[in-house]
mmCIF file of C-alpha atoms and ligand atoms in Angstrom:
data_model
loop_
_atom_site.group_PDB
_atom_site.id
_atom_site.type_symbol
_atom_site.label_atom_id
_atom_site.label_comp_id
_atom_site.label_asym_id
_atom_site.label_seq_id
_atom_site.Cartn_x
_atom_site.Cartn_y
_atom_site.Cartn_z
ATOM 1 C CA UNK A 1 -0.001 0.044 0.001
ATOM 2 C CA UNK A 2 1.314 3.469 -0.971
ATOM 3 C CA UNK A 3 2.153 5.632 2.070
ATOM 4 C CA UNK A 4 -0.627 8.247 2.827
ATOM 5 C CA UNK A 5 0.129 11.717 1.213
ATOM 6 C CA UNK A 6 1.817 14.081 3.657
ATOM 7 C CA UNK A 7 1.017 16.992 1.608
ATOM 8 C CA UNK A 8 -2.412 18.117 3.081
ATOM 9 C CA UNK A 9 -0.990 18.401 6.582
ATOM 10 C CA UNK A 10 2.113 19.866 5.450
ATOM 11 C CA UNK A 11 0.531 22.757 3.520
ATOM 12 C CA UNK A 12 -1.962 22.954 6.447
ATOM 13 C CA UNK A 13 0.640 24.146 8.434
ATOM 14 C CA UNK A 14 2.438 26.340 6.163
ATOM 15 C CA UNK A 15 -1.123 28.183 5.724
ATOM 16 C CA UNK A 16 -1.293 28.554 9.495
ATOM 17 C CA UNK A 17 2.309 30.030 9.532
ATOM 18 C CA UNK A 18 1.507 32.570 6.602
ATOM 19 C CA UNK A 19 -1.703 33.620 8.197
ATOM 20 C CA UNK A 20 0.177 34.313 11.435
ATOM 21 C CA UNK A 21 3.434 35.852 10.518
ATOM 22 C CA UNK A 22 3.740 39.473 10.849
ATOM 23 C CA UNK A 23 6.529 40.079 8.356
ATOM 24 C CA UNK A 24 8.287 38.638 5.467
ATOM 25 C CA UNK A 25 11.383 37.613 7.167
ATOM 26 C CA UNK A 26 9.084 35.826 9.839
ATOM 27 C CA UNK A 27 7.137 34.114 7.410
ATOM 28 C CA UNK A 28 10.334 32.674 5.578
ATOM 29 C CA UNK A 29 12.165 31.686 8.952
ATOM 30 C CA UNK A 30 9.254 29.751 10.297
ATOM 31 C CA UNK A 31 8.439 28.125 7.054
ATOM 32 C CA UNK A 32 12.282 26.868 6.786
ATOM 33 C CA UNK A 33 12.063 25.692 10.333
ATOM 34 C CA UNK A 34 8.872 23.943 9.888
ATOM 35 C CA UNK A 35 9.633 22.025 6.545
ATOM 36 C CA UNK A 36 13.015 20.794 7.993
ATOM 37 C CA UNK A 37 11.044 19.800 11.167
ATOM 38 C CA UNK A 38 8.047 17.873 9.433
ATOM 39 C CA UNK A 39 10.135 16.402 6.064
ATOM 40 C CA UNK A 40 12.979 14.469 7.435
ATOM 41 C CA UNK A 41 14.680 14.381 4.218
ATOM 42 C CA UNK A 42 15.049 18.143 3.794
ATOM 43 C CA UNK A 43 18.299 18.487 5.345
ATOM 44 C CA UNK A 44 19.115 21.985 4.237
ATOM 45 C CA UNK A 45 15.901 24.562 3.459
ATOM 46 C CA UNK A 46 16.685 27.994 2.560
ATOM 47 C CA UNK A 47 15.487 30.865 0.601
ATOM 48 C CA UNK A 48 17.398 33.125 -1.666
ATOM 49 C CA UNK A 49 15.871 36.532 -2.615
ATOM 50 C CA UNK A 50 16.203 38.341 -6.106
ATOM 51 C CA UNK A 51 18.086 41.581 -5.462
ATOM 52 C CA UNK A 52 18.005 43.913 -8.629
ATOM 53 C CA UNK A 53 19.673 47.456 -8.390
ATOM 54 C CA UNK A 54 20.254 49.814 -11.569
ATOM 55 C CA UNK A 55 23.729 49.389 -12.790
ATOM 56 C CA UNK A 56 24.345 46.112 -10.819
ATOM 57 C CA UNK A 57 24.212 42.569 -11.816
ATOM 58 C CA UNK A 58 20.869 40.964 -10.651
ATOM 59 C CA UNK A 59 22.023 38.652 -7.658
ATOM 60 C CA UNK A 60 20.520 35.763 -5.662
ATOM 61 C CA UNK A 61 21.037 36.852 -1.872
ATOM 62 C CA UNK A 62 20.795 34.381 0.985
ATOM 63 C CA UNK A 63 17.900 34.628 3.611
ATOM 64 C CA UNK A 64 16.367 32.664 6.391
ATOM 65 C CA UNK A 65 17.712 29.234 6.202
ATOM 66 C CA UNK A 66 18.301 25.991 8.421
ATOM 67 C CA UNK A 67 21.250 23.741 8.168
ATOM 68 C CA UNK A 68 25.072 24.283 7.581
ATOM 69 C CA UNK A 69 26.266 27.689 6.547
ATOM 70 C CA UNK A 70 26.958 27.763 2.912
ATOM 71 C CA UNK A 71 29.818 29.680 1.181
ATOM 72 C CA UNK A 72 27.067 30.803 -1.560
ATOM 73 C CA UNK A 73 25.583 33.738 0.154
ATOM 74 C CA UNK A 74 25.126 35.780 -3.285
ATOM 75 C CA UNK A 75 24.825 33.618 -6.637
ATOM 76 C CA UNK A 76 24.665 35.267 -9.985
ATOM 77 C CA UNK A 77 21.820 34.388 -12.070
ATOM 78 C CA UNK A 78 24.101 32.546 -14.572
ATOM 79 C CA UNK A 79 25.382 30.287 -11.904
ATOM 80 C CA UNK A 80 24.098 27.238 -9.993
ATOM 81 C CA UNK A 81 21.171 25.069 -9.945
ATOM 82 C CA UNK A 82 19.748 28.424 -7.833
ATOM 83 C CA UNK A 83 20.843 30.791 -10.852
ATOM 84 C CA UNK A 84 19.015 28.088 -13.477
ATOM 85 C CA UNK A 85 15.676 27.766 -11.629
ATOM 86 C CA UNK A 86 15.249 31.759 -11.356
ATOM 87 C CA UNK A 87 16.530 32.429 -14.777
ATOM 88 C CA UNK A 88 13.960 29.937 -16.270
ATOM 89 C CA UNK A 89 11.353 30.568 -14.033
ATOM 90 C CA UNK A 90 10.932 26.889 -13.489
ATOM 91 C CA UNK A 91 10.957 24.306 -10.574
ATOM 92 C CA UNK A 92 14.447 22.386 -10.822
ATOM 93 C CA UNK A 93 14.548 18.897 -9.306
ATOM 94 C CA UNK A 94 18.132 17.271 -9.196
ATOM 95 C CA UNK A 95 18.341 13.450 -8.233
ATOM 96 C CA UNK A 96 22.043 13.445 -8.279
ATOM 97 C CA UNK A 97 23.900 16.800 -7.525
ATOM 98 C CA UNK A 98 27.181 15.223 -8.409
ATOM 99 C CA UNK A 99 26.421 14.636 -11.874
ATOM 100 C CA UNK A 100 24.775 18.070 -12.465
ATOM 101 C CA UNK A 101 27.478 20.400 -14.103
ATOM 102 C CA UNK A 102 25.637 23.416 -12.741
ATOM 103 C CA UNK A 103 25.576 22.391 -9.123
ATOM 104 C CA UNK A 104 27.427 24.811 -6.740
ATOM 105 C CA UNK A 105 28.366 22.498 -3.544
ATOM 106 C CA UNK A 106 27.237 23.808 -0.259
ATOM 107 C CA UNK A 107 28.007 20.683 1.739
ATOM 108 C CA UNK A 108 29.826 17.212 0.727
ATOM 109 C CA UNK A 109 26.663 15.622 2.337
ATOM 110 C CA UNK A 110 24.071 16.857 -0.197
ATOM 111 C CA UNK A 111 23.031 14.186 -2.624
ATOM 112 C CA UNK A 112 20.027 15.811 -4.264
ATOM 113 C CA UNK A 113 18.205 19.205 -4.502
ATOM 114 C CA UNK A 114 15.100 20.937 -5.562
ATOM 115 C CA UNK A 115 14.747 24.705 -6.206
ATOM 116 C CA UNK A 116 11.512 26.433 -6.805
ATOM 117 C CA UNK A 117 11.041 29.771 -8.066
ATOM 118 C CA UNK A 118 8.648 32.323 -6.136
ATOM 119 C CA UNK A 119 6.683 34.676 -7.965
ATOM 120 C CA UNK A 120 4.901 37.752 -6.893
ATOM 121 C CA UNK A 121 2.700 39.871 -9.268
ATOM 122 C CA UNK A 122 3.974 37.446 -11.960
ATOM 123 C CA UNK A 123 7.394 38.494 -11.519
ATOM 124 C CA UNK A 124 10.169 36.207 -10.209
ATOM 125 C CA UNK A 125 11.095 37.707 -6.760
ATOM 126 C CA UNK A 126 13.279 34.697 -5.279
ATOM 127 C CA UNK A 127 13.391 30.843 -4.727
ATOM 128 C CA UNK A 128 13.020 28.160 -2.086
ATOM 129 C CA UNK A 129 16.181 25.887 -2.162
ATOM 130 C CA UNK A 130 16.226 22.485 -0.526
ATOM 131 C CA UNK A 131 19.137 19.985 -0.244
ATOM 132 C CA UNK A 132 18.791 16.379 0.886
ATOM 133 C CA UNK A 133 21.533 14.169 2.202
ATOM 134 C CA UNK A 134 19.604 11.163 0.101
ATOM 135 C CA UNK A 135 19.723 10.734 -3.444
ATOM 136 C CA UNK A 136 16.624 11.451 -5.579
ATOM 137 C CA UNK A 137 14.749 12.628 -2.102
ATOM 138 C CA UNK A 138 12.510 14.870 -4.193
ATOM 139 C CA UNK A 139 9.273 12.883 -5.412
ATOM 140 C CA UNK A 140 6.387 14.817 -7.359
ATOM 141 C CA UNK A 141 4.616 14.817 -3.995
ATOM 142 C CA UNK A 142 7.518 16.750 -2.645
ATOM 143 C CA UNK A 143 7.559 18.940 -5.557
ATOM 144 C CA UNK A 144 3.878 19.985 -5.069
ATOM 145 C CA UNK A 145 4.680 20.749 -1.321
ATOM 146 C CA UNK A 146 7.779 23.171 -2.108
ATOM 147 C CA UNK A 147 5.832 24.639 -4.965
ATOM 148 C CA UNK A 148 3.058 25.362 -2.474
ATOM 149 C CA UNK A 149 5.299 26.812 0.192
ATOM 150 C CA UNK A 150 6.925 29.244 -2.514
ATOM 151 C CA UNK A 151 3.326 30.237 -3.661
ATOM 152 C CA UNK A 152 2.373 31.311 -0.118
ATOM 153 C CA UNK A 153 5.343 33.461 0.064
ATOM 154 C CA UNK A 154 4.359 35.058 -3.277
ATOM 155 C CA UNK A 155 1.049 35.682 -2.014
ATOM 156 C CA UNK A 156 2.294 37.050 1.067
ATOM 157 C CA UNK A 157 4.476 39.516 -0.858
ATOM 158 C CA UNK A 158 1.604 40.461 -3.148
ATOM 159 C CA UNK A 159 -0.624 41.113 0.130
ATOM 160 C CA UNK A 160 2.228 43.083 1.984
ATOM 161 C CA UNK A 161 3.980 45.308 -0.593
ATOM 162 C CA UNK A 162 7.217 46.904 0.789
HETATM 163 N N1 LIG B 201 23.520 24.038 -4.535
HETATM 164 C C1 LIG B 201 22.847 25.536 -4.952
HETATM 165 C C2 LIG B 201 23.632 26.403 -4.203
HETATM 166 C C3 LIG B 201 23.006 26.663 -2.906
HETATM 167 S S1 LIG B 201 23.541 25.745 -1.600
HETATM 168 O O1 LIG B 201 22.921 24.465 -1.819
HETATM 169 C C4 LIG B 201 22.825 26.032 -0.185
HETATM 170 C C5 LIG B 201 23.216 25.702 -6.473
HETATM 171 O O2 LIG B 201 23.785 24.688 -7.140
HETATM 172 O O3 LIG B 201 22.949 26.728 -6.941
#
């Protein structure tokens, strides 16, 4: 018998966080903690937000995260799986990071990764990045949970313009 879907319970927890967070940093911090707590294979969970300033190269800047410190605190859009997800506006799932030439290593233990772009008002504003110590950790169900989390962050930004 297949394992029961975790998505409804996880999505409900994420919705609760969204409706009780008072700021974007609070929402993002609580989400990464919750995903790391509930999803045992999500070993590093963090946000990168897109920084665009006139006259400077667009950059992904590390936001709230749980897990080991990463050397990649600022990632140009033409680098890494992170840069590829934001440039294409599409979720990227990598089952074996060591066989993907785009991969920027964060921890030697990382085996697989998912990166989901965040859209607000139809524009990409950042992304949710999750690493796992397990190969091929991200199933279609994980993809749907992570895309739901990213959508909630996008909605929060739309409802609370800076
Ligand atoms: N692996 C990412 C870099 C970020 S760290 O995993 C936290 C990439 O290839 O873009």
